[in-house]
Short mmCIF file of C-alpha atoms and ligand atoms in Angstrom, two decimals:
data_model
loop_
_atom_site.label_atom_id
_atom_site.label_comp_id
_atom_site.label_asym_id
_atom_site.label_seq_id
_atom_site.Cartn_x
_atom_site.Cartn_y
_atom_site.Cartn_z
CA UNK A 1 0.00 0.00 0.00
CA UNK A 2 1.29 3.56 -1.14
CA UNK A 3 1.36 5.91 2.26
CA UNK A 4 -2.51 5.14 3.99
CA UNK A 5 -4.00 4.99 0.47
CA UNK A 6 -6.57 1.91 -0.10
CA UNK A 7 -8.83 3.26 -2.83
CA UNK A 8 -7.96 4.17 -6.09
CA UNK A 9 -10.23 5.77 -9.16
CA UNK A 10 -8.68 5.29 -12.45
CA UNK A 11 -10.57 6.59 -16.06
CA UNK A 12 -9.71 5.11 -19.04
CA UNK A 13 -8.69 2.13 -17.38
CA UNK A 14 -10.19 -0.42 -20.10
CA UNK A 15 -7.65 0.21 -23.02
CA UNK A 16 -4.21 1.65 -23.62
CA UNK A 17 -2.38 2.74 -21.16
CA UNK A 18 -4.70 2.79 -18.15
CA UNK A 19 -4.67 -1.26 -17.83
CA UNK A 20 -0.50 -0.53 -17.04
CA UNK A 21 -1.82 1.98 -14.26
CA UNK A 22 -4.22 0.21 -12.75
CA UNK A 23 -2.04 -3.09 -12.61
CA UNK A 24 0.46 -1.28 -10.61
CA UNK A 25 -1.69 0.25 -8.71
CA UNK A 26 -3.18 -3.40 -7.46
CA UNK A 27 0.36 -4.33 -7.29
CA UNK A 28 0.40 -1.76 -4.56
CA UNK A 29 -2.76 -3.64 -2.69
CA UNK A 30 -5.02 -0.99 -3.87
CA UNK A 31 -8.65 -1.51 -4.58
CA UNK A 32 -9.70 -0.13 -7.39
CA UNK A 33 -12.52 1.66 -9.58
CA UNK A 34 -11.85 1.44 -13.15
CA UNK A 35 -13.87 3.59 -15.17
CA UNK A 36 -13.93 4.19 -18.90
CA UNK A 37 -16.63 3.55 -21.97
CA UNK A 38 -16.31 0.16 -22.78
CA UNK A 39 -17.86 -2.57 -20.82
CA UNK A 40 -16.33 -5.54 -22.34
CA UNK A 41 -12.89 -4.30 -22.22
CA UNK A 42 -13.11 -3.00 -18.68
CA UNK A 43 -15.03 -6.17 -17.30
CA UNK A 44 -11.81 -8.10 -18.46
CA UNK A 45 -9.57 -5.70 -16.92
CA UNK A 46 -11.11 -6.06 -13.93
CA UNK A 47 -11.46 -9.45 -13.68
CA UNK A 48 -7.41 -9.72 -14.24
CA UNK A 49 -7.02 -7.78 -11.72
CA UNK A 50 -9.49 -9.24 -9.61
CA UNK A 51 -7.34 -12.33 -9.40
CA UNK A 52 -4.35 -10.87 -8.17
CA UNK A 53 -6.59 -10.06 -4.67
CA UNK A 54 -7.76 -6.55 -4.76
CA UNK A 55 -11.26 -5.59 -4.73
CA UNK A 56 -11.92 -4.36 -7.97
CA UNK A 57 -15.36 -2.19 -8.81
CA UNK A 58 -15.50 -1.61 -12.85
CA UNK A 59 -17.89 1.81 -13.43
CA UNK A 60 -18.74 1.88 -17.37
CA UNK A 61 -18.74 6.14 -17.63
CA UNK A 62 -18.59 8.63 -20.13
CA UNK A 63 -16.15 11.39 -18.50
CA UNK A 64 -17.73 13.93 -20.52
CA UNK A 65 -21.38 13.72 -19.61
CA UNK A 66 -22.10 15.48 -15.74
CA UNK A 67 -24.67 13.02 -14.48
CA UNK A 68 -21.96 10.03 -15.41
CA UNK A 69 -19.48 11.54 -13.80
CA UNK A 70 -21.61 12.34 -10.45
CA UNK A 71 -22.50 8.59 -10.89
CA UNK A 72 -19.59 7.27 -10.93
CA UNK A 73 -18.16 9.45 -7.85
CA UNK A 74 -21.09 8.33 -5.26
CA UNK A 75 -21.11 4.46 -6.91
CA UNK A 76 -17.29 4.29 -6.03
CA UNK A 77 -17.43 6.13 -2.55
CA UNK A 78 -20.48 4.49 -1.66
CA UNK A 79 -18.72 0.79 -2.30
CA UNK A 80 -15.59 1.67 -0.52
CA UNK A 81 -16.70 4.22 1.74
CA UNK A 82 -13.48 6.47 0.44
CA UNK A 83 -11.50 7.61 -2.76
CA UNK A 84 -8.42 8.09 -1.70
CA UNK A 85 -6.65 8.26 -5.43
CA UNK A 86 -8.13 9.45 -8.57
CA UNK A 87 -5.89 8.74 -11.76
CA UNK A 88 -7.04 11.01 -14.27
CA UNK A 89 -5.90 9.38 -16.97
CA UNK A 90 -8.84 9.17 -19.86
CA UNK A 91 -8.07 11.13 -22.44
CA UNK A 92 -7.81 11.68 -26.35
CA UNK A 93 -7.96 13.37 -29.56
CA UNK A 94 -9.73 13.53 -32.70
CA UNK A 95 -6.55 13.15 -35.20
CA UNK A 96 -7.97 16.17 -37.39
CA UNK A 97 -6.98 19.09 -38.98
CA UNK A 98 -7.96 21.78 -37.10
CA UNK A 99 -9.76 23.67 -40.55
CA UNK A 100 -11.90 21.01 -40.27
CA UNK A 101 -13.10 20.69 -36.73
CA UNK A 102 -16.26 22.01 -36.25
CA UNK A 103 -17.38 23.37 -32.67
CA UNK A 104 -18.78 20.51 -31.36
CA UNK A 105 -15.39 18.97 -32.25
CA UNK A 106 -13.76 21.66 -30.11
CA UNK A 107 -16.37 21.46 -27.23
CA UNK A 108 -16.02 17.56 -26.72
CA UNK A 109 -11.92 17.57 -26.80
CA UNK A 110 -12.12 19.75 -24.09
CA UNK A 111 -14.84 18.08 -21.97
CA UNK A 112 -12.94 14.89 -22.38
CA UNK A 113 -9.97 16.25 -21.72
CA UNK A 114 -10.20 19.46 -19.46
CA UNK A 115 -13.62 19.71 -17.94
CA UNK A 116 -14.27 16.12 -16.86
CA UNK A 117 -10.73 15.46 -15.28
CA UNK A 118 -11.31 18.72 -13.20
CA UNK A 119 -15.05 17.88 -12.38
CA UNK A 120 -14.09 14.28 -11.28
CA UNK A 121 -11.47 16.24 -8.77
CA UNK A 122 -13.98 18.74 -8.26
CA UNK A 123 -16.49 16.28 -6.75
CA UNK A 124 -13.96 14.23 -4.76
CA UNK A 125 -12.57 16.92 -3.23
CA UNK A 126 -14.44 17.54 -0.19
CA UNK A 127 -14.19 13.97 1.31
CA UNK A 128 -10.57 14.17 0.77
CA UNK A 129 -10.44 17.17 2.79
CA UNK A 130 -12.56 15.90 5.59
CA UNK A 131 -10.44 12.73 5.73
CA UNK A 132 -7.47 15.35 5.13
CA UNK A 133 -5.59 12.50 2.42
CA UNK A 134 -5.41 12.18 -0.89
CA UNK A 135 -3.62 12.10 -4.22
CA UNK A 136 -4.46 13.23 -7.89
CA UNK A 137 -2.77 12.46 -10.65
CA UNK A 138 -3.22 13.97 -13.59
CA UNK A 139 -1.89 12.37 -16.87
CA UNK A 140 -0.90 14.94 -19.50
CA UNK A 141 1.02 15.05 -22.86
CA UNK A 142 4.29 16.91 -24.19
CA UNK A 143 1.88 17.79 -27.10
CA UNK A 144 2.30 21.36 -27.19
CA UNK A 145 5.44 21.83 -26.34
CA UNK A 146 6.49 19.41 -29.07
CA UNK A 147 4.24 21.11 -31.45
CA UNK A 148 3.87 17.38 -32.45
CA UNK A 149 0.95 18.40 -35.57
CA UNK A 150 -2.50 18.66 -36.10
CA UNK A 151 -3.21 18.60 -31.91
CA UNK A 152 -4.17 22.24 -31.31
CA UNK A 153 -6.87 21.52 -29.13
CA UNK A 154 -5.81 18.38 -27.63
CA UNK A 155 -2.56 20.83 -26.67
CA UNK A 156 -4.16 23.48 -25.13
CA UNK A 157 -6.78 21.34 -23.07
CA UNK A 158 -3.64 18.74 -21.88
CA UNK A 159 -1.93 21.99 -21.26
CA UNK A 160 -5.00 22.91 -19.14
CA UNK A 161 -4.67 19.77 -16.63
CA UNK A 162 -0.72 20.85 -15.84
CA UNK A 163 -2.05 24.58 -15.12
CA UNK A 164 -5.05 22.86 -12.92
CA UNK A 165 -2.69 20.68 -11.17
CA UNK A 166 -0.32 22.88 -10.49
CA UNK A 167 -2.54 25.26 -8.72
CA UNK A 168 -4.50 22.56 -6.96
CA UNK A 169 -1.60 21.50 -5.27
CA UNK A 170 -0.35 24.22 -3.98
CA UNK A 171 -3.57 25.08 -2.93
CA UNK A 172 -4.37 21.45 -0.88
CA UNK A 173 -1.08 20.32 0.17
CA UNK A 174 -1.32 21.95 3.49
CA UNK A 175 -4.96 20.28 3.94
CA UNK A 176 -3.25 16.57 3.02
CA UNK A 177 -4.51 16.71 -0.45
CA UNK A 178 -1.80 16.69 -3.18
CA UNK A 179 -1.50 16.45 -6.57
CA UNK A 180 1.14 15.71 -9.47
CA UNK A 181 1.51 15.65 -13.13
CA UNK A 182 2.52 13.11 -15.63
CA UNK A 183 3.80 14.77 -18.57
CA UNK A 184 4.01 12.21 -21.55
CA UNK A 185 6.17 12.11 -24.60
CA UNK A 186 5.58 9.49 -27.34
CA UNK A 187 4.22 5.98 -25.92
CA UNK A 188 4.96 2.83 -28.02
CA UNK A 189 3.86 -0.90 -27.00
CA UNK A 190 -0.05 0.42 -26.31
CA UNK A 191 -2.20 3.10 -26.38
CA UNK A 192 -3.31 5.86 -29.35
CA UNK A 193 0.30 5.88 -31.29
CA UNK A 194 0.57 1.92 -30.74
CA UNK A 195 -3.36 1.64 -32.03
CA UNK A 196 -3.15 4.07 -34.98
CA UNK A 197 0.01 2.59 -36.00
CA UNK A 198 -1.53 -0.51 -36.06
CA UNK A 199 -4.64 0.26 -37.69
CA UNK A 200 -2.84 1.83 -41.15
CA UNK A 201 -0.23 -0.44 -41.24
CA UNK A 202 2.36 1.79 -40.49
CA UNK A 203 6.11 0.67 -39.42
CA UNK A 204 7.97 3.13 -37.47
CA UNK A 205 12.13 3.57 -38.26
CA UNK A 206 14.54 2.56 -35.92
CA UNK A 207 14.78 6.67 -35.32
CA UNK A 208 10.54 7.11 -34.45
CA UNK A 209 11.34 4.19 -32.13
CA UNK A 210 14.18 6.09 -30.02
CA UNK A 211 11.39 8.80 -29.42
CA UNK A 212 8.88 5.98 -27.51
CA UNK A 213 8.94 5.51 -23.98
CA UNK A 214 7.23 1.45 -23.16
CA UNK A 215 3.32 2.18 -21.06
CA UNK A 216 5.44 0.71 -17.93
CA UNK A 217 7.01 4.04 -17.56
CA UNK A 218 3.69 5.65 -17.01
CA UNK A 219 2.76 3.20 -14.03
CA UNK A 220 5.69 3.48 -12.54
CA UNK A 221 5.81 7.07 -12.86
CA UNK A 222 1.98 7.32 -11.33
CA UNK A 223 3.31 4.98 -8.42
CA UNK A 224 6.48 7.11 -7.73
CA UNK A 225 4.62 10.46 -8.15
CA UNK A 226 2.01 9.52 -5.08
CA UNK A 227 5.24 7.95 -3.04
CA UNK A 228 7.43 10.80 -3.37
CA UNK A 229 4.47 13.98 -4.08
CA UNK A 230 6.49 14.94 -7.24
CA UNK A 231 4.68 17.77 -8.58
CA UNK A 232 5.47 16.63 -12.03
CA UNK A 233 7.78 13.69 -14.17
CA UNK A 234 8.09 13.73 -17.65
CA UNK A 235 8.04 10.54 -19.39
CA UNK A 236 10.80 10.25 -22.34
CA UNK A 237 13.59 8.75 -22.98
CA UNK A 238 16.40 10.63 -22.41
CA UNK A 239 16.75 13.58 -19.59
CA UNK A 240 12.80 14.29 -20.18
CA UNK A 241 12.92 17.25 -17.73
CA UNK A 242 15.28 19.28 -19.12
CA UNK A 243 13.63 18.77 -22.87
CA UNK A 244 10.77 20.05 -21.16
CA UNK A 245 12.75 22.87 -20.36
CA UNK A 246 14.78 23.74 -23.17
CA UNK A 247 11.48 23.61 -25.37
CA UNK A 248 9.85 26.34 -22.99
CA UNK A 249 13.13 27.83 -24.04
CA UNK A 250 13.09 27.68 -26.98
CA UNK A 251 10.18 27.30 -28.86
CA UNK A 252 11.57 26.27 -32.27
CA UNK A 253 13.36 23.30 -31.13
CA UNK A 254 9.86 21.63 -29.92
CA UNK A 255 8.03 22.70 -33.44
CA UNK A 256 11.37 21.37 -35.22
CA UNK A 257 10.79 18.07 -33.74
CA UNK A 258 7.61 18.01 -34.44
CA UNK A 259 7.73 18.51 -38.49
CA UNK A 260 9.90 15.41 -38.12
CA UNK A 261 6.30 13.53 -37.41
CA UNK A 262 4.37 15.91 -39.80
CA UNK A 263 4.54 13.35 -42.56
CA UNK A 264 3.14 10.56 -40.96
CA UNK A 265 0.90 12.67 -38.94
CA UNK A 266 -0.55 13.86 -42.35
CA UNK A 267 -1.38 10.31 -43.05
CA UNK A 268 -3.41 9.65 -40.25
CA UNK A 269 -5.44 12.55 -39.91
CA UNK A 270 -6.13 12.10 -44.11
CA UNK A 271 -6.90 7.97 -43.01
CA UNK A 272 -9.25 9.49 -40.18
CA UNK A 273 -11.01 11.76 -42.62
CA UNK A 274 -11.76 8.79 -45.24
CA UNK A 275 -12.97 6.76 -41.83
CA UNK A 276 -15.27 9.50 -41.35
CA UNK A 277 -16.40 9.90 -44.93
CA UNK A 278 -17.52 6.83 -44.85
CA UNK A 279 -19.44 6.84 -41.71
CA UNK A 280 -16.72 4.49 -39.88
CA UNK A 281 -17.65 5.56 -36.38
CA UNK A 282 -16.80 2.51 -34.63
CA UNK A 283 -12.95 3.12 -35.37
CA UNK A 284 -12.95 7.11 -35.12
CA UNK A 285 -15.41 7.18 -32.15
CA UNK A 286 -12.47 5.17 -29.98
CA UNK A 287 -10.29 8.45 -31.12
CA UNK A 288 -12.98 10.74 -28.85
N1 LIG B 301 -0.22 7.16 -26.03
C1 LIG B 301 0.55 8.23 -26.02
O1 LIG B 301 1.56 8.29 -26.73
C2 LIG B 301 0.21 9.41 -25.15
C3 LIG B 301 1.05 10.53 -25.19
C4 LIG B 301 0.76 11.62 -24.40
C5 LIG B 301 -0.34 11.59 -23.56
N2 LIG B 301 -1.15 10.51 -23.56
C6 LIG B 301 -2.32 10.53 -22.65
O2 LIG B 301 -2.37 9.32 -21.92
C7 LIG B 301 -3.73 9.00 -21.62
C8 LIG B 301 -4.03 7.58 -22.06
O3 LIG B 301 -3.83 7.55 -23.47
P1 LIG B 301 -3.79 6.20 -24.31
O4 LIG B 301 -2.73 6.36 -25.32
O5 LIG B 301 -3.81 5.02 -23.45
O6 LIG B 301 -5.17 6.35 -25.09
P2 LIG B 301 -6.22 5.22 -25.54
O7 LIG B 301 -5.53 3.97 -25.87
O8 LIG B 301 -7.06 5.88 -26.58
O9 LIG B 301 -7.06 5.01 -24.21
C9 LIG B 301 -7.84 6.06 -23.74
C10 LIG B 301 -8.61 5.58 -22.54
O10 LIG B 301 -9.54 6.64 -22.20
C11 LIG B 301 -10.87 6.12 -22.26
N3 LIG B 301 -11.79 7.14 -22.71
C12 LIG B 301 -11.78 7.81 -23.89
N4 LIG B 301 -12.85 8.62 -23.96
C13 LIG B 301 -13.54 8.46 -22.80
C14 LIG B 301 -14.73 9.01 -22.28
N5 LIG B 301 -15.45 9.91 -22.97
N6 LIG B 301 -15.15 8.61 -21.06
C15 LIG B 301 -14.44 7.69 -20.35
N7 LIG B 301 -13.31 7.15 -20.79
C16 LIG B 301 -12.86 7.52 -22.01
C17 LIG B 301 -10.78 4.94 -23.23
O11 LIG B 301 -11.80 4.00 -22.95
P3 LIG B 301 -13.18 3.85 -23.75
O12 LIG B 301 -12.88 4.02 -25.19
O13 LIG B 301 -13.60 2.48 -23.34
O14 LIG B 301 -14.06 4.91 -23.18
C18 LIG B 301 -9.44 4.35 -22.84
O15 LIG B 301 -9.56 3.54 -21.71
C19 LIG B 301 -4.59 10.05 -22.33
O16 LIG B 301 -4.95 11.07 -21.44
C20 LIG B 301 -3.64 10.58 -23.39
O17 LIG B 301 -3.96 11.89 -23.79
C21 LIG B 301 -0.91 9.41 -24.32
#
C-alpha cells in the first residue's frame, strides 16, 4: 500500500495505457474503480485484476457527460466508503486538422480532456479534505510543447490539466490533499500511437522508435509520483525534464521536432477523414 492509500479511481482504465496503471496500482494492494466507456474491455480488466486479490469495482462512464461523472463518484465512494486516489488518466484526440473541426469537435476535446478530469477532482474533493488524504494524478502530454501536428486543441486542453494541477496543489497540500503531473512524450507498445500505427499499417524507423517511452514508464511514474508527491515527471527517454525545459526555451526546437512527425501525422489525420467519410464511427469514435 502507497502511504494510507486503499482506494484508487482510475478513467480510461479499459484500453491503452490505463490497464499498465491500474495493474500497478493493485500491485500496490489498492482496490480499485476502473472507469472508462467500454464494458467488455473494462469487465476483463477487472477481472485480471481481480485475481491478483484486490477488490476491484468496474464503473462503465462517459467522462464527458455530468450526471456520469456524479455517478460514478457516489457508486465508487459508496462501495468503498473512500477515494483516496483518482488517476485522471482518460483522455484523447480527434486526429484532425484543425480547418476542419467544427465546434462541437472543439467542445467535446475539451470536456474529455479538461472539464471532466477537473469535475471528477472537483467532486472528490471535499471527502478528501474531511479525511485530510489524498492524491491526484493527472496524466498529460508533451503535445504542445512538441508542437507534435495537427493537436491544437488536444494541446491546449492537456496543457490545461498541468495549469489545474499545479494550482490545486499548492492550494491542498497543506490540507493533506496533493496532486502531481505526468507529462508524456511518445508511448509505443499500447495506447493511441501503438493503435493508430496498427490500424494503417504503419512501421515506425529505428529513429521514431528512439522517441517511444514502453506504457510501464507511465505506471511506474503514477506509483512514484504519489510515493514521493512529485509535482510533475516527464516521461521520455532521455533527460525528459530538461527537454521540457529547453522547449519552454526555446520554442523552435519543440516545433522542429515536431515537423519530423508531420509526414506521418498527415497520413493519419487524411486515413481518419476517409474513416469518417464513410461513416466508420466505430474506429474514429475510440479516437474521442
Ligand atoms: N499514447 C501516447 O503516446 C500518449 C502521449 C501523451 C499523452 N497521452 C495521454 O495518456 C492518456 C491515455 O492515453 P492512451 O494512449 O492510453 O489512449 P487510448 O488507448 O485511446 O485510451 C484512452 C482511454 O480513455 C478512455 N476514454 C476515452 N474517452 C472516454 C470518455 N469519454 N469517457 C471515459 N473514458 C474515455 C478509453 O476507454 P473507452 O474508449 O472504453 O471509453 C481508454 O480507456 C490520455 O490522457 C492521453 O492523452 C498518451
Amino acid at each position: 500500500m502507497i502511504k494510507n492509500y486503499q482506494t484508487a479511481l482510475v478513467t480510461g482504465a479499459s484500453h491503452g495505457i490505463g490497464p499498465y496503471i491500474v495493474r500497478a496500482l493493485a500491485k500496490e494492494g489498492m482496490n480499485l474503480v476502473l472507469a472508462a466507456r467500454s464494458k467488455p474491455e473494462l469487465e476483463q480488466v477487472a477481472a485480471d485484476v481481480r485475481a491478483t486479490g484486490v477488490q476491484v469495482l468496474s464503473v462503465p462512464t462517459d467522462v464527458t457527460d455530468r450526471d456520469a461523472r456524479s455517478a460514478l463518484v457516489n457508486t465508487a465512494e459508496r462501495t468503498f466508503g473512500a477515494v483516496d486516489v483518482l488517476v485522471n488518466n482518460a483522455g484523447g484526440d480527434l486526429q484532425r486538422e484543425f480547418h476542419r473541426y467544427t465546434a462541437e469537435d472543439v467542445e467535446a476535446l475539451i470536456r474529455l480532456n479538461l472539464t471532466g478530469p477537473i469535475e471528477l477532482k472537483r467532486l472528490l474533493l471535499p471527502g478528501m479534505l474531511q479525511r485530510k488524504q489524498g492524491y491526484i494524478v493527472n496524466i498529460s502530454s508533451m503535445g504542445g510543447r512538441i508542437g507534435f501536428p495537427y493537436t491544437e486543441v488536444y494541446s491546449a486542453s492537456k496543457d490545461g490539466r498541468i495549469g489545474f494541477t499545479r494550482v490545486l496543489r499548492t492550494d491542498y497540500r497543506k490540507a493533506g490533499v496533493s496532486s502531481s503531473v505526468i507529462i508524456l512524450g511518445s508511448i509505443g507498445g499500447a495506447g493511441t500511437g501503438a493503435r493508430t500505427m496498427e490500424e494503417m499499417n504503419l512501421h515506425l524507423s529505428a529513429m521514431d522508435k528512439a522517441f517511444l517511452s514502453p506504457p510501464e514508464a507511465v505506471a511506474q511514474a503514477v506509483l512514484k509520483s504519489i510515493r514521493r508527491d512529485k509535482a510533475e515527471i516527464v516521461i521520455m527517454p532521455g533527460p525528459g525534464r530538461l527537454m521540457r525545459a529547453l522547449m519552454d526555451l526555446f520554442p523552435g526546437m519543440g516545433s522542429m521536432m515536431g515537423q519530423m512527425g508531420a509526414p506521418v501525422m498527415k497520413q493519419v489525420v487524411d486515413f481518419r477523414e476517409r474513416q469518417r467519410a464513410q461513416g466508420d464511427g466505430r474506429k474514429h469514435g475510440r479516437i474521442l
